[in-house]
XYZ file of C-alpha atoms in Angstrom:
523
model
C -69.192 64.898 -150.524
C -67.781 66.940 -147.639
C -68.900 70.491 -146.968
C -66.885 73.153 -145.154
C -67.652 76.725 -144.190
C -64.821 79.268 -143.994
C -65.531 82.712 -142.533
C -63.047 85.566 -142.923
C -63.830 88.457 -140.553
C -62.018 91.707 -141.296
C -62.454 95.141 -139.650
C -64.518 96.499 -142.566
C -66.089 93.399 -144.123
C -66.982 89.774 -143.594
C -66.627 87.085 -146.273
C -68.240 83.656 -146.178
C -67.135 80.774 -148.402
C -68.792 77.367 -148.757
C -66.554 74.556 -150.006
C -67.730 71.216 -151.350
C -64.857 68.739 -151.663
C -62.467 71.741 -151.370
C -64.117 73.490 -154.335
C -65.683 76.931 -153.807
C -69.437 76.758 -154.531
C -70.917 79.709 -152.609
C -69.391 83.043 -151.678
C -70.901 86.012 -149.845
C -69.177 89.264 -149.001
C -70.588 92.329 -147.302
C -69.489 95.384 -145.353
C -69.762 94.977 -141.593
C -71.575 98.311 -141.241
C -74.353 97.121 -143.582
C -76.785 94.586 -142.194
C -78.272 91.719 -144.154
C -81.728 93.143 -144.794
C -83.757 90.282 -146.333
C -86.163 89.127 -143.616
C -86.095 92.412 -141.688
C -89.539 93.682 -140.617
C -90.401 97.382 -140.625
C -93.210 99.617 -139.555
C -93.458 101.752 -142.689
C -95.620 104.520 -144.133
C -97.314 104.615 -147.533
C -95.649 107.442 -149.482
C -97.339 107.056 -152.850
C -99.940 104.862 -154.569
C -99.326 103.757 -158.152
C -102.726 102.584 -159.523
C -101.206 101.837 -162.924
C -98.828 99.320 -161.335
C -101.385 98.282 -158.689
C -98.652 98.936 -156.151
C -97.429 101.383 -153.536
C -94.120 102.943 -152.532
C -93.405 102.615 -148.825
C -91.013 104.615 -146.647
C -89.050 102.179 -144.466
C -86.026 104.416 -143.925
C -84.029 103.603 -147.075
C -82.769 106.233 -149.541
C -85.109 104.755 -152.151
C -88.712 104.054 -151.169
C -89.517 100.348 -151.070
C -91.921 98.708 -153.550
C -95.053 96.824 -152.440
C -97.319 95.189 -155.056
C -100.954 94.360 -154.329
C -100.241 90.633 -154.825
C -97.613 90.837 -152.066
C -100.109 92.087 -149.480
C -101.169 88.476 -148.934
C -104.624 87.055 -148.415
C -104.427 87.763 -144.664
C -103.741 91.486 -145.058
C -107.140 92.557 -143.666
C -106.339 90.759 -140.398
C -102.817 92.208 -140.223
C -104.108 95.719 -140.931
C -106.820 95.550 -138.260
C -104.375 94.049 -135.748
C -101.872 96.870 -136.359
C -104.493 99.609 -136.063
C -105.843 98.077 -132.848
C -102.328 97.822 -131.401
C -101.400 101.407 -132.329
C -104.645 102.807 -130.936
C -104.069 101.191 -127.523
C -100.360 101.357 -126.796
C -100.613 100.110 -123.230
C -100.595 96.428 -124.138
C -100.265 94.609 -127.496
C -103.284 92.703 -128.724
C -103.004 88.946 -128.225
C -102.791 87.115 -131.547
C -104.604 84.025 -130.240
C -107.613 86.110 -129.218
C -107.792 88.094 -132.424
C -111.041 87.639 -134.363
C -111.091 86.161 -137.864
C -111.664 88.360 -140.928
C -112.251 87.348 -144.525
C -109.384 87.273 -147.046
C -108.838 90.204 -149.387
C -109.664 89.683 -153.060
C -106.900 88.195 -155.202
C -107.829 90.545 -158.064
C -108.396 93.692 -156.002
C -106.889 97.151 -156.351
C -104.240 98.689 -154.112
C -106.344 101.859 -153.688
C -109.185 99.791 -152.183
C -107.112 98.695 -149.171
C -104.468 101.420 -148.712
C -104.193 105.187 -148.892
C -101.314 107.632 -148.715
C -100.053 108.124 -145.155
C -101.228 104.710 -143.857
C -98.892 102.890 -141.500
C -98.174 99.317 -142.535
C -96.198 96.311 -141.322
C -93.899 94.966 -144.047
C -90.993 92.548 -144.500
C -88.111 92.835 -146.989
C -87.983 89.980 -149.502
C -85.445 91.484 -151.933
C -82.598 93.863 -151.166
C -82.084 97.130 -153.065
C -80.606 96.324 -156.479
C -79.098 98.946 -158.791
C -81.479 101.953 -158.829
C -84.372 100.062 -157.229
C -85.403 100.151 -153.589
C -86.201 97.032 -151.533
C -89.097 94.726 -152.508
C -91.637 94.194 -149.725
C -94.336 91.800 -148.617
C -96.997 92.011 -145.916
C -97.045 88.236 -145.485
C -94.878 88.323 -142.366
C -92.873 85.161 -141.697
C -90.274 83.982 -139.172
C -87.954 81.238 -140.398
C -86.325 78.660 -138.167
C -84.281 75.546 -138.783
C -87.307 73.224 -139.041
C -90.343 75.511 -139.273
C -91.575 78.781 -140.709
C -94.259 80.625 -138.715
C -96.632 83.121 -140.372
C -99.020 85.144 -138.166
C -102.729 85.574 -139.106
C -103.122 82.293 -140.943
C -104.332 78.955 -139.630
C -102.866 76.360 -141.971
C -100.202 73.654 -141.880
C -98.054 72.916 -144.927
C -95.391 70.225 -145.204
C -92.444 70.437 -147.621
C -93.034 68.515 -150.838
C -89.443 67.253 -150.619
C -90.514 64.982 -147.767
C -91.640 62.026 -149.882
C -92.839 59.611 -147.196
C -96.619 59.893 -146.790
C -96.369 58.445 -143.299
C -93.796 61.033 -142.224
C -95.798 63.874 -143.745
C -98.888 62.759 -141.797
C -96.845 62.443 -138.573
C -95.470 65.955 -138.900
C -98.853 67.437 -139.732
C -100.467 65.817 -136.690
C -97.616 66.912 -134.405
C -97.796 70.528 -135.554
C -101.577 70.501 -135.203
C -101.211 69.482 -131.558
C -98.737 72.265 -130.662
C -99.699 75.107 -133.025
C -101.189 78.264 -131.458
C -104.318 79.802 -132.931
C -103.965 82.245 -135.869
C -100.524 80.949 -136.894
C -99.758 79.258 -140.205
C -96.852 76.820 -139.978
C -94.729 75.591 -142.875
C -92.731 72.453 -142.096
C -89.304 72.517 -143.766
C -87.519 69.506 -145.270
C -85.007 69.454 -142.403
C -87.861 68.599 -139.972
C -88.031 65.048 -141.300
C -87.526 62.641 -138.390
C -87.313 65.405 -135.758
C -88.980 64.836 -132.377
C -91.986 66.841 -131.239
C -90.062 68.415 -128.322
C -87.599 70.075 -130.716
C -90.373 71.261 -133.035
C -92.367 72.629 -130.099
C -89.330 74.526 -128.759
C -88.612 76.112 -132.142
C -92.257 77.067 -132.728
C -92.404 78.785 -129.343
C -89.186 80.651 -130.208
C -90.655 81.872 -133.519
C -93.893 83.002 -131.862
C -91.824 84.838 -129.222
C -90.057 86.752 -132.022
C -93.431 87.960 -133.252
C -94.518 89.036 -129.780
C -91.248 90.920 -129.205
C -91.618 92.649 -132.572
C -95.135 93.887 -131.797
C -93.870 95.331 -128.518
C -91.426 97.456 -130.548
C -94.285 98.731 -132.743
C -95.764 100.432 -129.688
C -92.495 102.114 -128.712
C -91.154 103.338 -132.070
C -92.145 106.037 -134.513
C -92.604 105.255 -138.198
C -90.479 104.304 -140.096
C -88.911 101.845 -137.680
C -87.057 98.544 -137.797
C -88.973 96.250 -135.460
C -87.319 92.914 -136.241
C -83.818 92.375 -137.596
C -83.037 89.101 -139.294
C -80.190 87.109 -137.807
C -76.644 87.817 -139.032
C -75.576 86.689 -142.499
C -73.390 83.916 -141.145
C -76.101 82.387 -138.979
C -78.718 82.887 -141.706
C -76.577 80.940 -144.174
C -75.986 78.209 -141.611
C -79.708 77.951 -140.926
C -80.422 77.309 -144.592
C -77.561 75.001 -145.563
C -76.395 73.262 -142.382
C -76.625 69.478 -142.568
C -74.765 66.462 -141.132
C -72.374 66.453 -144.126
C -70.618 69.556 -142.747
C -67.223 68.451 -141.500
C -65.672 71.771 -140.460
C -66.559 75.410 -139.868
C -63.500 77.664 -139.629
C -63.734 81.239 -138.276
C -60.905 83.710 -137.620
C -62.787 86.001 -135.212
C -63.593 85.042 -131.579
C -66.918 86.928 -131.427
C -68.308 85.409 -134.637
C -66.914 82.042 -133.539
C -68.921 82.193 -130.300
C -72.056 83.298 -132.184
C -71.828 80.428 -134.673
C -70.890 77.870 -132.022
C -73.885 78.849 -129.893
C -76.193 78.547 -132.893
C -74.824 75.147 -133.940
C -75.113 74.018 -130.336
C -78.788 74.999 -130.391
C -79.748 73.242 -133.634
C -77.333 70.282 -133.464
C -75.450 69.858 -130.158
C -73.462 66.899 -131.512
C -71.820 69.117 -134.135
C -70.401 71.905 -131.946
C -66.977 70.273 -132.185
C -66.777 71.022 -135.928
C -66.715 74.788 -135.239
C -63.056 75.819 -134.982
C -61.408 79.146 -134.200
C -58.641 79.776 -136.744
C -55.591 81.252 -135.006
C -52.802 81.014 -137.575
C -51.116 84.127 -138.981
C -51.540 83.088 -142.621
C -54.797 84.649 -143.972
C -57.599 82.129 -143.589
C -58.645 82.275 -147.257
C -55.039 81.651 -148.334
C -54.844 78.660 -145.997
C -57.789 76.928 -147.650
C -56.992 77.956 -151.223
C -60.009 80.262 -151.510
C -58.194 83.444 -152.582
C -56.755 81.677 -155.629
C -60.175 80.292 -156.584
C -61.813 83.717 -156.244
C -59.215 85.341 -158.506
C -59.570 82.613 -161.125
C -63.364 82.273 -161.357
C -64.899 85.717 -160.792
C -63.677 87.460 -163.918
C -65.504 88.072 -167.176
C -63.582 85.152 -168.710
C -63.861 81.857 -166.801
C -61.842 78.857 -167.979
C -62.819 75.264 -167.284
C -61.858 71.829 -168.619
C -59.385 71.354 -171.487
C -59.008 75.003 -172.455
C -62.693 75.786 -172.969
C -64.003 78.985 -171.393
C -67.066 81.093 -170.606
C -67.629 84.789 -171.219
C -70.088 86.230 -168.682
C -71.766 89.591 -169.320
C -74.131 91.380 -166.910
C -76.798 93.854 -167.993
C -79.653 95.559 -166.169
C -82.206 93.156 -167.669
C -80.346 89.849 -167.832
C -77.096 87.894 -167.691
C -75.603 86.461 -170.873
C -73.157 83.553 -170.877
C -71.269 82.527 -174.023
C -69.678 79.058 -174.183
C -66.452 78.772 -176.194
C -64.564 75.577 -177.023
C -61.078 77.177 -177.026
C -58.403 74.737 -178.140
C -60.946 71.893 -178.045
C -61.925 72.985 -181.566
C -58.767 71.193 -182.769
C -60.043 67.850 -181.469
C -60.298 64.899 -183.868
C -63.460 63.510 -182.252
C -65.844 65.310 -184.604
C -67.811 68.536 -184.321
C -70.915 67.067 -182.663
C -68.925 65.083 -180.088
C -66.753 68.104 -179.306
C -69.854 70.294 -178.903
C -71.624 67.975 -176.464
C -68.442 67.359 -174.431
C -67.730 71.083 -174.066
C -71.397 71.921 -173.370
C -71.713 69.312 -170.610
C -68.522 70.580 -168.939
C -69.760 74.167 -169.358
C -73.096 73.283 -167.727
C -71.223 72.131 -164.610
C -69.263 75.380 -164.392
C -72.337 77.522 -165.139
C -74.363 75.868 -162.360
C -71.467 76.638 -160.019
C -71.193 80.248 -161.221
C -74.917 80.890 -160.663
C -74.524 79.931 -157.001
C -71.180 81.680 -156.564
C -72.273 85.031 -157.965
C -75.889 84.613 -156.827
C -76.961 85.520 -160.355
C -80.697 86.027 -160.723
C -83.395 87.243 -163.060
C -83.048 86.017 -166.635
C -79.920 84.095 -167.652
C -79.384 83.328 -171.349
C -76.698 80.760 -172.226
C -75.317 80.465 -175.740
C -74.061 76.877 -175.936
C -72.096 75.502 -178.876
C -74.546 74.438 -181.600
C -75.629 70.787 -181.545
C -77.480 69.257 -184.474
C -78.807 66.129 -182.729
C -81.934 66.550 -180.601
C -80.781 63.741 -178.280
C -77.710 65.760 -177.363
C -79.812 68.863 -176.664
C -82.028 66.768 -174.381
C -78.952 65.298 -172.690
C -77.642 68.808 -171.985
C -81.026 69.934 -170.622
C -81.226 66.919 -168.275
C -77.663 67.512 -167.121
C -78.347 71.162 -166.258
C -81.480 70.209 -164.314
C -79.490 67.627 -162.365
C -76.661 70.075 -161.591
C -79.073 72.744 -160.333
C -81.189 70.360 -158.258
C -79.319 71.398 -155.087
C -79.529 75.139 -155.834
C -81.524 76.672 -152.974
C -82.726 79.589 -155.108
C -86.014 79.045 -156.917
C -85.332 78.568 -160.635
C -86.813 77.411 -163.918
C -84.881 75.933 -166.867
C -86.163 75.912 -170.449
C -85.190 73.451 -173.161
C -82.222 74.208 -175.440
C -83.447 75.848 -178.646
C -82.309 74.779 -182.098
C -79.986 77.802 -182.015
C -78.215 76.414 -178.929
C -79.766 78.910 -176.495
C -80.918 77.924 -173.001
C -82.950 80.289 -170.818
C -82.958 80.098 -167.039
C -84.882 82.205 -164.558
C -83.482 82.280 -161.036
C -84.874 84.136 -158.052
C -82.756 87.129 -157.140
C -82.945 88.600 -153.632
C -79.700 90.619 -153.523
C -77.263 92.198 -155.995
C -75.214 89.779 -158.094
C -71.760 89.035 -156.672
C -69.255 90.281 -159.215
C -65.555 91.079 -159.188
C -63.390 92.899 -161.667
C -60.287 90.705 -161.555
C -58.359 93.092 -163.850
C -57.456 95.549 -161.088
C -55.614 98.861 -161.304
C -52.022 98.299 -160.249
C -51.877 98.947 -156.473
C -48.261 100.147 -156.630
C -48.450 102.702 -159.462
C -52.226 103.391 -159.550
C -52.278 103.121 -163.335
C -49.334 105.467 -163.965
C -47.206 102.644 -165.313
C -44.011 103.683 -163.496
C -42.664 102.775 -160.057
C -39.277 102.662 -158.419
C -37.212 99.616 -159.264
C -38.565 96.530 -157.476
C -35.040 95.665 -156.368
C -35.197 98.730 -154.105
C -38.499 97.643 -152.563
C -36.893 95.644 -149.740
C -34.868 98.732 -148.807
C -38.106 100.704 -148.517
C -39.597 97.920 -146.409
C -36.637 98.065 -144.053
C -37.204 101.800 -143.634
C -40.857 101.114 -142.798
C -39.851 98.522 -140.205
C -37.528 101.066 -138.636
C -40.373 103.633 -138.547
C -42.703 101.148 -136.856
C -40.179 100.513 -134.082
C -38.665 103.977 -133.604
C -41.567 106.280 -134.435
C -44.666 104.222 -133.511
C -42.857 102.402 -130.666
C -44.344 99.033 -131.700
C -41.967 96.154 -130.937
C -44.200 93.231 -131.935
C -46.000 93.386 -135.252
C -46.954 91.438 -138.397
C -45.973 92.540 -141.881
C -48.127 91.170 -144.725
C -46.561 91.128 -148.198
C -47.099 89.388 -151.549
C -46.039 85.680 -151.429
C -43.202 86.320 -153.935
C -41.786 89.089 -151.733
C -42.197 86.895 -148.637
C -40.293 84.089 -150.364
C -37.465 86.487 -151.301
C -37.250 87.819 -147.724
C -37.170 84.273 -146.292
C -34.689 82.717 -148.739
C -31.207 81.674 -147.755
C -29.507 80.466 -144.587
C -29.089 83.994 -143.244
C -32.202 85.521 -144.762
C -33.333 89.140 -144.790
C -36.008 88.167 -142.271
C -33.443 87.071 -139.683
C -31.198 90.019 -140.489
C -34.099 92.380 -139.769
C -35.159 90.439 -136.680
C -31.717 90.692 -135.085
C -31.299 94.327 -136.146
C -34.750 95.651 -135.212
C -37.078 93.280 -133.369
C -37.441 89.559 -132.724
C -41.180 90.225 -132.407
C -41.559 90.808 -136.163
C -43.451 88.295 -138.348
C -43.400 88.177 -142.157
C -46.654 86.736 -143.536
C -47.516 86.072 -147.224
C -50.921 87.351 -148.367
C -52.274 86.443 -151.821
C -54.706 89.360 -151.839
C -51.886 91.931 -151.933
C -50.294 93.364 -155.067
C -46.662 92.617 -155.902
C -45.286 95.694 -154.125
C -48.045 96.149 -151.550
C -47.541 95.756 -147.809
C -49.589 96.070 -144.628
C -48.507 96.318 -140.977
C -50.615 95.100 -138.032
C -49.929 95.107 -134.315
C -50.529 91.946 -132.290
C -54.114 93.072 -131.530
C -54.890 93.042 -135.297
C -55.006 96.844 -135.530
C -53.587 98.096 -138.820
C -50.687 100.520 -138.576
C -50.921 103.404 -141.030
C -47.606 103.263 -142.906
C -48.754 104.300 -146.377
C -47.290 107.278 -148.220
C -46.374 108.215 -151.780
C -42.606 107.725 -151.423
C -42.644 104.514 -153.486
C -44.159 106.130 -156.562
C -42.593 108.259 -159.257
């Protein structure tokens, strides 16, 4: 299996697609003016205690106060709290973590009011982004994640990933970390550390400890609430979690993000820097790799898969519900039970893909086609477990019930990725009437004339729907060449699958969009 990463950087948003054997398996999209907040560390203030929930609401600068449960304070909270108070009381120099005295753990069954009060300042980290009407979810178990290790201040333990099966390798890693670990730091060894030399582990651990020290310096200088550590960008964060030797290519269409990713890959795997490529073609990068078509076909409420079968995916506040339908497979002559298991197994493959694509979390209930044989229900359960084995999100799968229902819980840290593929018409805005499409090329020619005569732009790119681009380019003496000779040889016509049938966009050669929109095309 080959893995590729394709990054589309636009002025207002950045989209990240992960392909496995050319098939889209993960997709993330976010506005460029909104940072990826999971992992960010804040100096916050307790706004309100909720004894009934054994929790507190914390002001970290969001519109909605963040939620902190007693269980998320962590056993080392007494040490963190004392360290913070000591640091804030003497702002000349941060307290050294290695010299900090040991305190006993807080009770696992304690009450929030016993350790916090309204107005207290507290160090917290975001573990779940704001979702719907809820604010962020917080923890006081501060951690800094790297490629091979995770460092957690105020502990003194070493844990090795259970996915490293070799007892000899687990012992080697534990002994290595013990020899390089500073005092009062808990270290978790990730699966990717298997076989890694001590020099690389030591360098990363020092980097993680330096992040903590830099963060504490900011605590002294800032007023509450304050962001004291910002998690790395979404692109690099995704790379850190999923990068492995099976990656064959990473394509990026923006020079700045390209340099950022290339530097990061060069740090964690110098031999793989050559796989990072800057995409320079005019055709939109997602169109080039067939991603736009996949997004339009798989993000709707109805998702088709093999042999005419399809899924219906519904989202609610409490859960996600997926209904499996056989479609025209119900006319098969193979028998009801055989048809049911065939469709269900194919549906399981698509559902496992959809969970990763949309980052669906919480409770997922799947209504499979009824199967009467218990062996088939077990076969479906085993298949789903196998398909979700590589899902990085923590999840739990329950057996298929006699009613054909399967329940899955999957950890959710950010809002579910969802698209409404039935869009309002971009050319009539739902009115249902536009000028005749045969006149559209005449309007385009007027726009080209305005670009050259009014805006004084001689070289530009015009993005249109692929059907319109094909019409403009057809023939020996096409409209494109007619316009080029009449107006400007510096004009480029580029098909863009994201655009509506009669949509168009103009860009200068520096990728700045030219504002050419008006209401003259609409009735």
